[in-house]
Each structure stands twice: as C-alpha cells, then as structure tokens.
C-alpha cells in the first residue's frame, strides 16, 4: 500500500508546474492550503447556517418550519449528485480551473439564494449551491496532498478540511446571529462573498497544473470498478451516520432529556464544533502514522462514545462531554479522504469527490434512523444507540476492506 501511495503522490505532483519536479516552498504550500481552507469555510458555513434560520425562512415564504426543512434536503441532494457528476464531466479540466469554476458556481448559488423571490426558487438554488460541495473538497484534497511529501498527505488534507470544521465553530454561529438579527438573506449573501474571496485566493496562490493526456471520463468512471473504493465509501456512509443521528436532535436532547434551558443549545453546538476541530487535527496526524488504524480505531471509538452518550444524556455535564467527544469522531475525515486517494489509483478525482457524497448519505441515514427511534417512543437519548449500531456495522465493512486487501497482497506475492 505504501508503494501505491508513493506512486499516486508522484503522479499528482507531476501535474503541478514546478522547477525540476521539486516540491513547492513551505510558504507556497501554506498559502495554497489557506486558499483552499477558505473555500471549505464558506461551504461549511453555507451548509449549516440554514439550520438555525429555518423559522425565519419559513416566515418569509409563508410555509411551515418542517416544509422549510426541505431546503436542507435539497442542498444535500445537490452534494450527492454533484460530486460524481462533476468529477466525471470535468475529467479533462485542470484542477486549478475546476476549483475556480466550482467556487464561482457556489458563490452565484448563494448570492442568488439571498435574492430568491419564491420558496420553490429558493429550494432549487439551494440544490444548485450544493452541487460544487463534494467535488470542491475532493479536488482541493488532491491538490493539497500533491504538494507535500507522502508521509504528510493526511495532515495537508486535514488543513483543507479545517475550513469546514472551523465553520461549525465560528462561521455558522456568526451568520446565524446576524441572519436572525438583521435578515436571513444576509447570511447567504455573506457566504457568497466568501466564495468570491476564495476565487481570488485560488487565482493568486494555487499553481497552474497540466492535465494528463490519459485523463478522461472513462478513466474516472474506472474508480467504481474498484471494490476498495466502494468499501471505503461504505465505511463513510454507514459507519459515520451515528454522528449525524445524535447531532440532528441535539437541541431536543439538551432541553427535554438534560432539562437545560434553550440558551444551553448554542453551548452544545460550540462544544461539538470544538470537538470536530480537535478530531480533525488529531485524526490527520494519526492518519499519517497509520491510515487504516485511524479508520478502524475511530469506528470503535464511536461505538463507545455514542453508547455513553445515550446512557448519560440526562446529566448536563456528561451530555456536554459526550457532545464534544462525538465531535472528535470527525478524526476519520482526513483518513478516509486519503484512503480513497490510495485505492482509486488513476481515478482519484471521482473517488475523492464521492467521499462527501458518502458523508451526506451518512447524514441522511443517521437523521432518518434517529427519527424512527424517537417516533417509536424510545426518546431523544436513544439516538446515541442508533449511532453506536451504525458504527458497529461500519466495522464489518472495514473488516471486509482489510480482508480484500490482504487477499490482494497474497495474490501479488505468489
């Protein structure tokens, strides 16, 4: 596996214009990562801010709050559809050009969302805004990984994803506050401006790259002929739905189980955001040490933490601690993204972009199953048990991936 990773890293670096094939300077790498993380910050802010503004949106368009929730589903659908479709259609496009195009679409979608005249048009524009999401993170991860040595790839990916995790801590609360205080349209207009800022940063700091002559949509589609790609996506889609099963209902768990006032809900959101940032930092470091160990270990970790969440949710202090620890489960994000780069071989763009489609499927599965358990009368705290079961099932998918890898190694050794 290390030889495969080394070859992939070299192939990716060859696409970046540099002198004598040398890696860029530390300053260049830092500026590129900053530019790419800025886009992640904008995307994360735009994705999560709507959750705190649904009542405002509902009032504007004279619909119920549950109906307004359709716009969240529309965005998620855009992510799931957009990631593979864009990766295939843009297979012959230079990565820098693709990143610029994706952020322009994202900026236009959010600015247009702020000016939507009807609920139907707003829902459609949220779908459009979600289309670049997965492809952007996938391509950004490939660019970041191509500019550093092999043993630092996961940390480079983690720094790009840091924009997404910081958004949960700063971007979402700020845009929600100003959206509620001024007008919810301000939030989406601000996100659109962040998209335009990212376009400028990418234009100035991301090096131009050359497209491989072999690149094409058929080669990208080849990613889906690789069982390890499907298994890795399956780990993300099944194994990490637990985080979303818990997080989707954290407000009600806080007020109805722990019996805390509504003012405690933002505190729980902040704790979750701090956990995600800590997990991203620690997880990317661990992934560079042991990629598969980080993925498998995080699944076991999630089983334990989510079970503890359900057992202790009535205690306010334990609830806060568990929310933070569940957020730390994001440690697997950089590891899974890097794993997909390894197993996709020469079809990295499609595989890397599809990672975020898988996480959005995890979001949908987790929230849906959590809702079923609550509706069955087991209470909001039971969402942790749902998450633990999903993480446990993810371990079986992970085991299948390990088994297949060992079998392939044995076949190559013969």
Short mmCIF file of C-alpha atoms in Angstrom, two decimals:
data_model
loop_
_atom_site.label_atom_id
_atom_site.label_comp_id
_atom_site.label_asym_id
_atom_site.label_seq_id
_atom_site.Cartn_x
_atom_site.Cartn_y
_atom_site.Cartn_z
CA UNK A 1 0.00 0.00 0.00
CA UNK A 2 2.85 2.41 0.77
CA UNK A 3 4.24 1.85 -2.74
CA UNK A 4 0.84 2.63 -4.27
CA UNK A 5 0.56 5.79 -2.19
CA UNK A 6 4.03 6.89 -3.23
CA UNK A 7 3.24 6.41 -6.91
CA UNK A 8 -0.01 8.31 -6.61
CA UNK A 9 1.69 11.19 -4.84
CA UNK A 10 4.34 11.46 -7.54
CA UNK A 11 1.76 11.29 -10.33
CA UNK A 12 -0.24 14.06 -8.67
CA UNK A 13 2.81 16.29 -8.19
CA UNK A 14 3.77 15.90 -11.84
CA UNK A 15 0.60 17.78 -12.75
CA UNK A 16 1.71 20.89 -10.88
CA UNK A 17 4.07 23.25 -12.67
CA UNK A 18 7.34 23.42 -10.75
CA UNK A 19 11.01 23.53 -11.47
CA UNK A 20 12.84 20.19 -11.75
CA UNK A 21 9.89 18.41 -10.16
CA UNK A 22 10.72 19.83 -6.72
CA UNK A 23 8.08 20.32 -4.07
CA UNK A 24 6.88 23.94 -3.56
CA UNK A 25 8.26 26.04 -0.72
CA UNK A 26 6.65 25.92 2.73
CA UNK A 27 5.22 29.43 2.21
CA UNK A 28 3.64 28.45 -1.10
CA UNK A 29 2.10 25.34 0.44
CA UNK A 30 0.73 27.37 3.38
CA UNK A 31 -0.86 29.96 1.07
CA UNK A 32 -2.43 27.26 -1.09
CA UNK A 33 -3.83 25.49 1.97
CA UNK A 34 -5.18 28.81 3.27
CA UNK A 35 -6.91 29.50 -0.05
CA UNK A 36 -8.45 26.04 -0.18
CA UNK A 37 -9.48 26.14 3.50
CA UNK A 38 -11.22 29.48 2.88
CA UNK A 39 -13.46 27.71 0.38
CA UNK A 40 -14.13 24.97 2.93
CA UNK A 41 -15.07 27.62 5.49
CA UNK A 42 -17.56 29.17 3.07
CA UNK A 43 -19.08 25.82 2.13
CA UNK A 44 -19.38 24.68 5.75
CA UNK A 45 -20.95 27.96 6.80
CA UNK A 46 -23.46 27.85 3.95
CA UNK A 47 -24.39 24.24 4.65
CA UNK A 48 -25.04 24.56 8.39
CA UNK A 49 -26.25 28.15 8.80
CA UNK A 50 -29.65 27.32 7.33
CA UNK A 51 -30.40 25.01 10.27
CA UNK A 52 -30.61 27.95 12.64
CA UNK A 53 -32.52 30.12 10.19
CA UNK A 54 -35.34 27.76 9.19
CA UNK A 55 -38.03 29.62 11.20
CA UNK A 56 -37.02 32.90 9.54
CA UNK A 57 -37.11 31.32 6.09
CA UNK A 58 -40.50 29.80 6.86
CA UNK A 59 -41.92 33.18 7.88
CA UNK A 60 -40.61 34.89 4.74
CA UNK A 61 -42.12 32.36 2.35
CA UNK A 62 -45.24 31.60 4.44
CA UNK A 63 -44.51 27.89 4.84
CA UNK A 64 -44.18 25.72 7.95
CA UNK A 65 -40.80 25.11 9.53
CA UNK A 66 -40.85 21.39 8.56
CA UNK A 67 -41.59 22.45 4.97
CA UNK A 68 -38.72 24.90 5.12
CA UNK A 69 -36.53 21.92 6.10
CA UNK A 70 -36.85 20.68 2.52
CA UNK A 71 -34.15 23.17 1.55
CA UNK A 72 -31.67 21.22 3.71
CA UNK A 73 -32.55 18.05 1.83
CA UNK A 74 -32.24 19.92 -1.48
CA UNK A 75 -28.71 21.02 -0.62
CA UNK A 76 -27.73 17.50 0.50
CA UNK A 77 -29.15 16.08 -2.73
CA UNK A 78 -27.04 18.59 -4.65
CA UNK A 79 -23.92 17.33 -2.85
CA UNK A 80 -24.72 13.67 -3.54
CA UNK A 81 -25.50 14.27 -7.22
CA UNK A 82 -22.92 16.94 -7.94
CA UNK A 83 -19.80 15.20 -6.63
CA UNK A 84 -19.67 12.23 -9.04
CA UNK A 85 -21.27 14.01 -11.99
CA UNK A 86 -18.91 16.99 -11.91
CA UNK A 87 -15.88 14.78 -11.33
CA UNK A 88 -16.67 12.78 -14.45
CA UNK A 89 -17.67 15.68 -16.71
CA UNK A 90 -14.64 17.76 -15.67
CA UNK A 91 -12.13 14.94 -16.05
CA UNK A 92 -10.25 16.83 -18.80
CA UNK A 93 -10.20 20.10 -16.87
CA UNK A 94 -7.13 21.32 -14.98
CA UNK A 95 -7.64 21.13 -11.21
CA UNK A 96 -6.99 24.85 -10.66
CA UNK A 97 -9.54 25.75 -13.34
CA UNK A 98 -12.05 23.32 -11.87
CA UNK A 99 -11.64 24.78 -8.37
CA UNK A 100 -12.23 28.30 -9.72
CA UNK A 101 -15.32 27.16 -11.61
CA UNK A 102 -16.75 25.31 -8.62
CA UNK A 103 -16.36 28.28 -6.30
CA UNK A 104 -17.91 30.64 -8.85
CA UNK A 105 -20.96 28.35 -9.04
CA UNK A 106 -21.07 28.16 -5.24
CA UNK A 107 -20.85 31.94 -4.87
CA UNK A 108 -23.51 32.54 -7.52
CA UNK A 109 -25.82 29.96 -5.96
CA UNK A 110 -25.63 31.54 -2.51
CA UNK A 111 -25.96 35.15 -3.67
CA UNK A 112 -28.94 34.12 -5.81
CA UNK A 113 -30.39 32.28 -2.79
CA UNK A 114 -30.40 35.58 -0.90
CA UNK A 115 -32.50 37.12 -3.69
CA UNK A 116 -34.87 34.20 -4.34
CA UNK A 117 -38.43 35.51 -4.87
CA UNK A 118 -40.29 32.27 -4.01
CA UNK A 119 -39.81 29.22 -1.81
CA UNK A 120 -39.63 26.98 -4.89
CA UNK A 121 -36.84 29.04 -6.44
CA UNK A 122 -35.02 29.18 -3.10
CA UNK A 123 -35.16 25.38 -2.82
CA UNK A 124 -33.83 24.99 -6.36
CA UNK A 125 -30.99 27.43 -5.68
CA UNK A 126 -30.01 25.52 -2.53
CA UNK A 127 -29.75 22.41 -4.72
CA UNK A 128 -27.51 24.32 -7.14
CA UNK A 129 -25.39 25.63 -4.25
CA UNK A 130 -24.80 22.07 -3.09
CA UNK A 131 -23.58 20.79 -6.46
CA UNK A 132 -19.94 22.01 -6.11
CA UNK A 133 -19.58 20.88 -2.47
CA UNK A 134 -18.19 17.35 -2.82
CA UNK A 135 -16.19 17.99 -5.98
CA UNK A 136 -14.54 21.05 -4.39
CA UNK A 137 -13.38 19.19 -1.29
CA UNK A 138 -12.25 16.20 -3.34
CA UNK A 139 -10.17 18.24 -5.78
CA UNK A 140 -8.87 20.53 -3.03
CA UNK A 141 -7.68 17.48 -1.08
CA UNK A 142 -5.86 16.15 -4.15
CA UNK A 143 -4.16 19.49 -4.78
CA UNK A 144 -3.08 19.84 -1.15
CA UNK A 145 -1.78 16.26 -0.97
CA UNK A 146 0.18 16.64 -4.22
CA UNK A 147 2.25 19.50 -2.78
CA UNK A 148 3.69 17.71 0.28
CA UNK A 149 5.73 14.54 0.94
CA UNK A 150 3.80 11.25 1.08
CA UNK A 151 4.10 10.95 4.87
CA UNK A 152 2.37 14.32 5.36
CA UNK A 153 -0.58 13.89 2.98
CA UNK A 154 -3.28 13.37 5.61
CA UNK A 155 -2.21 16.48 7.51
CA UNK A 156 -2.39 18.50 4.29
CA UNK A 157 -5.91 17.17 3.69
CA UNK A 158 -6.79 17.94 7.30
CA UNK A 159 -5.73 21.58 6.90
CA UNK A 160 -8.03 21.94 3.90
CA UNK A 161 -10.89 20.37 5.87
CA UNK A 162 -10.07 22.69 8.76
CA UNK A 163 -12.12 25.32 6.93
CA UNK A 164 -15.17 23.07 7.24
CA UNK A 165 -14.64 22.33 10.94
CA UNK A 166 -13.91 25.98 11.83
CA UNK A 167 -17.16 26.89 10.06
CA UNK A 168 -19.10 24.84 12.63
CA UNK A 169 -17.35 26.74 15.41
CA UNK A 170 -17.33 30.31 14.07
CA UNK A 171 -18.96 30.71 10.66
CA UNK A 172 -22.30 29.07 11.43
CA UNK A 173 -22.93 30.80 14.80
CA UNK A 174 -21.96 34.23 13.40
CA UNK A 175 -24.05 34.01 10.24
CA UNK A 176 -26.96 32.62 12.26
CA UNK A 177 -26.71 35.53 14.72
CA UNK A 178 -26.60 38.19 12.01
CA UNK A 179 -29.21 36.36 9.97
CA UNK A 180 -31.61 36.40 12.91
CA UNK A 181 -30.73 39.95 13.98
CA UNK A 182 -30.83 41.56 10.52
CA UNK A 183 -32.27 39.34 7.82
CA UNK A 184 -31.66 35.69 6.92
CA UNK A 185 -30.74 36.75 3.38
CA UNK A 186 -27.64 38.45 4.84
CA UNK A 187 -26.28 35.03 5.81
CA UNK A 188 -26.40 33.66 2.27
CA UNK A 189 -25.08 36.86 0.74
CA UNK A 190 -22.13 36.69 3.17
CA UNK A 191 -21.44 33.09 2.18
CA UNK A 192 -21.49 34.14 -1.47
CA UNK A 193 -18.89 36.82 -0.72
CA UNK A 194 -16.72 34.16 0.96
CA UNK A 195 -16.97 32.17 -2.26
CA UNK A 196 -15.77 35.13 -4.32
CA UNK A 197 -12.91 35.70 -1.86
CA UNK A 198 -11.90 32.07 -2.34
CA UNK A 199 -11.91 32.54 -6.11
CA UNK A 200 -9.46 35.42 -5.71
CA UNK A 201 -7.21 33.44 -3.35
CA UNK A 202 -7.14 30.39 -5.64
CA UNK A 203 -6.40 32.63 -8.64
CA UNK A 204 -3.39 34.18 -6.93
CA UNK A 205 -1.95 31.29 -4.92
CA UNK A 206 -2.82 27.90 -6.43
CA UNK A 207 -0.25 26.96 -9.10
CA UNK A 208 -1.34 26.16 -12.62
CA UNK A 209 -1.37 22.45 -13.43
CA UNK A 210 -1.25 20.29 -16.51
CA UNK A 211 -3.89 17.71 -17.37
CA UNK A 212 -2.63 14.21 -18.03
CA UNK A 213 -3.10 13.08 -21.63
CA UNK A 214 -4.77 9.91 -20.35
CA UNK A 215 -7.33 11.86 -18.33
CA UNK A 216 -10.95 11.37 -19.31
CA UNK A 217 -14.39 10.49 -18.03
CA UNK A 218 -13.91 6.79 -18.76
CA UNK A 219 -10.79 6.69 -16.60
CA UNK A 220 -12.60 8.45 -13.78
CA UNK A 221 -15.53 6.05 -14.04
CA UNK A 222 -12.96 3.30 -13.57
CA UNK A 223 -12.93 4.20 -9.88
CA UNK A 224 -16.29 2.46 -9.49
CA UNK A 225 -14.83 -0.76 -10.87
CA UNK A 226 -12.59 -0.97 -7.80
CA UNK A 227 -14.16 -2.82 -4.85
CA UNK A 228 -11.96 -0.96 -2.36
CA UNK A 229 -13.44 2.35 -3.48
CA UNK A 230 -16.96 1.09 -2.79
CA UNK A 231 -15.92 -0.36 0.56
CA UNK A 232 -14.26 2.88 1.66
CA UNK A 233 -17.33 4.87 0.66
CA UNK A 234 -19.44 2.29 2.50
CA UNK A 235 -17.42 2.84 5.68
CA UNK A 236 -18.19 6.56 5.47
CA UNK A 237 -21.86 6.16 4.55
CA UNK A 238 -22.67 3.54 7.21
CA UNK A 239 -20.04 3.85 9.91
CA UNK A 240 -20.30 7.59 10.42
CA UNK A 241 -24.06 8.03 10.28
CA UNK A 242 -24.03 7.84 14.08
CA UNK A 243 -22.56 11.31 14.47
CA UNK A 244 -25.47 12.74 12.50
CA UNK A 245 -28.07 10.61 14.29
CA UNK A 246 -27.02 12.28 17.54
CA UNK A 247 -26.31 15.78 16.22
CA UNK A 248 -29.58 16.13 14.29
CA UNK A 249 -31.57 16.02 17.55
CA UNK A 250 -29.10 17.61 19.96
CA UNK A 251 -31.32 20.64 20.63
CA UNK A 252 -34.22 18.50 21.83
CA UNK A 253 -31.88 16.20 23.78
CA UNK A 254 -30.47 19.23 25.57
CA UNK A 255 -33.83 20.70 26.57
CA UNK A 256 -36.00 17.58 27.04
CA UNK A 257 -33.53 15.00 28.34
CA UNK A 258 -30.91 17.03 30.20
CA UNK A 259 -33.64 19.57 31.11
CA UNK A 260 -31.42 22.53 30.26
CA UNK A 261 -32.78 25.89 29.02
CA UNK A 262 -32.74 26.74 25.31
CA UNK A 263 -29.78 29.04 25.94
CA UNK A 264 -27.68 25.90 26.54
CA UNK A 265 -28.21 24.67 22.95
CA UNK A 266 -25.62 27.07 21.42
CA UNK A 267 -23.14 25.90 24.05
CA UNK A 268 -23.64 22.31 22.91
CA UNK A 269 -23.16 23.38 19.30
CA UNK A 270 -19.91 25.10 20.21
CA UNK A 271 -18.71 22.01 22.10
CA UNK A 272 -19.47 19.90 19.04
CA UNK A 273 -17.56 22.34 16.84
CA UNK A 274 -14.56 22.33 19.19
CA UNK A 275 -14.64 18.53 19.10
CA UNK A 276 -14.68 18.47 15.30
CA UNK A 277 -11.66 20.76 15.13
CA UNK A 278 -9.77 18.70 17.72
CA UNK A 279 -10.68 15.49 15.88
CA UNK A 280 -9.57 16.91 12.54
CA UNK A 281 -6.19 17.93 13.97
CA UNK A 282 -5.51 14.72 15.87
CA UNK A 283 -7.01 12.45 13.22
CA UNK A 284 -4.92 13.86 10.36
CA UNK A 285 -1.76 13.41 12.44
CA UNK A 286 -2.70 9.83 13.34
CA UNK A 287 -3.63 9.03 9.74
CA UNK A 288 -0.12 9.89 8.57
CA UNK A 289 1.15 7.38 11.14
CA UNK A 290 -1.40 4.63 10.46
CA UNK A 291 -4.15 5.22 7.91
CA UNK A 292 -6.12 2.02 8.42
CA UNK A 293 -5.51 2.06 12.17
CA UNK A 294 -7.07 5.52 12.38
CA UNK A 295 -10.17 4.47 10.44
CA UNK A 296 -10.72 1.26 12.40
CA UNK A 297 -9.89 2.87 15.72
CA UNK A 298 -12.31 5.74 15.15
CA UNK A 299 -15.16 3.32 14.47
CA UNK A 300 -14.53 1.52 17.77
CA UNK A 301 -14.22 4.91 19.47
CA UNK A 302 -17.60 5.97 18.09
CA UNK A 303 -19.30 2.81 19.37
CA UNK A 304 -18.06 3.54 22.90
CA UNK A 305 -18.72 7.30 22.92
CA UNK A 306 -22.19 7.14 21.35
CA UNK A 307 -23.27 4.40 23.77
CA UNK A 308 -22.02 6.53 26.65
CA UNK A 309 -24.00 9.46 25.24
CA UNK A 310 -27.25 7.51 25.47
CA UNK A 311 -26.50 6.22 28.97
CA UNK A 312 -25.62 9.62 30.44
CA UNK A 313 -27.55 12.20 28.37
CA UNK A 314 -29.71 13.17 31.34
CA UNK A 315 -26.66 14.51 33.15
CA UNK A 316 -25.86 18.01 31.80
CA UNK A 317 -22.12 17.71 32.39
CA UNK A 318 -21.86 14.28 30.78
CA UNK A 319 -24.02 15.49 27.89
CA UNK A 320 -21.58 18.32 27.19
CA UNK A 321 -18.59 15.99 27.45
CA UNK A 322 -20.14 13.40 25.13
CA UNK A 323 -21.16 16.02 22.56
CA UNK A 324 -17.52 17.17 22.47
CA UNK A 325 -16.26 13.58 22.20
CA UNK A 326 -18.72 12.70 19.43
CA UNK A 327 -17.48 15.76 17.52
CA UNK A 328 -13.95 14.38 17.89
CA UNK A 329 -15.14 11.42 15.81
CA UNK A 330 -14.53 13.62 12.77
CA UNK A 331 -10.95 12.37 13.13
CA UNK A 332 -11.75 9.82 10.42
CA UNK A 333 -12.47 12.51 7.80
CA UNK A 334 -8.89 13.12 6.59
CA UNK A 335 -8.10 9.40 6.89
CA UNK A 336 -10.99 8.32 4.65
CA UNK A 337 -10.21 11.06 2.12
CA UNK A 338 -6.59 9.91 1.93
CA UNK A 339 -7.59 6.24 1.78
CA UNK A 340 -9.72 6.98 -1.28
CA UNK A 341 -6.70 8.57 -2.99
CA UNK A 342 -4.79 5.33 -2.45
CA UNK A 343 -7.40 2.84 -3.59
CA UNK A 344 -8.65 4.85 -6.59
CA UNK A 345 -5.27 4.68 -8.40
CA UNK A 346 -5.60 6.79 -11.58
CA UNK A 347 -9.27 7.76 -10.97
CA UNK A 348 -8.66 9.90 -7.90
CA UNK A 349 -10.90 12.87 -8.69
CA UNK A 350 -14.15 10.90 -8.80
CA UNK A 351 -13.28 8.83 -5.74
CA UNK A 352 -12.15 11.81 -3.67
CA UNK A 353 -15.23 13.85 -4.58
CA UNK A 354 -17.56 10.94 -3.80
CA UNK A 355 -16.32 10.88 -0.20
CA UNK A 356 -18.52 13.88 0.60
CA UNK A 357 -21.48 12.25 -1.13
CA UNK A 358 -20.96 9.29 1.20
CA UNK A 359 -20.91 11.56 4.27
CA UNK A 360 -24.13 13.23 3.14
CA UNK A 361 -25.70 9.79 2.76
CA UNK A 362 -24.50 9.12 6.32
CA UNK A 363 -26.21 12.35 7.35
CA UNK A 364 -29.48 11.26 5.77
CA UNK A 365 -29.32 7.71 7.18
CA UNK A 366 -28.41 8.86 10.66
CA UNK A 367 -31.11 11.53 10.89
CA UNK A 368 -33.74 9.19 9.43
CA UNK A 369 -33.00 6.27 11.75
CA UNK A 370 -32.72 8.60 14.73
CA UNK A 371 -36.15 9.99 13.88
CA UNK A 372 -37.63 6.49 13.64
CA UNK A 373 -36.32 5.55 17.08
CA UNK A 374 -37.68 8.79 18.60
CA UNK A 375 -41.06 8.28 16.91
CA UNK A 376 -41.17 4.73 18.31
CA UNK A 377 -41.09 6.22 21.79
CA UNK A 378 -37.51 5.48 22.85
CA UNK A 379 -36.66 9.14 23.39
CA UNK A 380 -34.05 11.55 22.10
CA UNK A 381 -31.22 9.99 24.10
CA UNK A 382 -31.66 6.75 22.14
CA UNK A 383 -30.12 8.39 19.07
CA UNK A 384 -26.74 7.52 20.57
CA UNK A 385 -27.62 3.81 20.48
CA UNK A 386 -28.57 4.23 16.80
CA UNK A 387 -25.18 5.80 16.17
CA UNK A 388 -23.36 3.03 18.03
CA UNK A 389 -25.10 0.37 15.93
CA UNK A 390 -24.19 2.19 12.71
CA UNK A 391 -20.55 2.46 13.79
CA UNK A 392 -20.58 -1.25 14.67
CA UNK A 393 -21.92 -2.08 11.20
CA UNK A 394 -19.21 0.15 9.75
CA UNK A 395 -16.65 -2.13 11.43
CA UNK A 396 -17.93 -5.03 9.32
CA UNK A 397 -17.44 -3.01 6.13
CA UNK A 398 -13.96 -2.05 7.36
CA UNK A 399 -13.17 -5.70 8.07
CA UNK A 400 -14.25 -6.63 4.55
CA UNK A 401 -11.89 -3.97 3.19
CA UNK A 402 -8.97 -5.33 5.23
CA UNK A 403 -9.75 -8.88 4.17
CA UNK A 404 -9.79 -7.92 0.50
CA UNK A 405 -6.52 -6.04 0.84
CA UNK A 406 -4.78 -9.00 2.49
CA UNK A 407 -6.09 -11.29 -0.24
CA UNK A 408 -4.78 -8.97 -2.96
CA UNK A 409 -1.38 -8.78 -1.26
CA UNK A 410 -1.21 -12.56 -1.06
CA UNK A 411 -2.11 -12.86 -4.74
CA UNK A 412 0.62 -10.38 -5.71
CA UNK A 413 3.19 -12.24 -3.60
CA UNK A 414 2.57 -15.51 -5.45
#
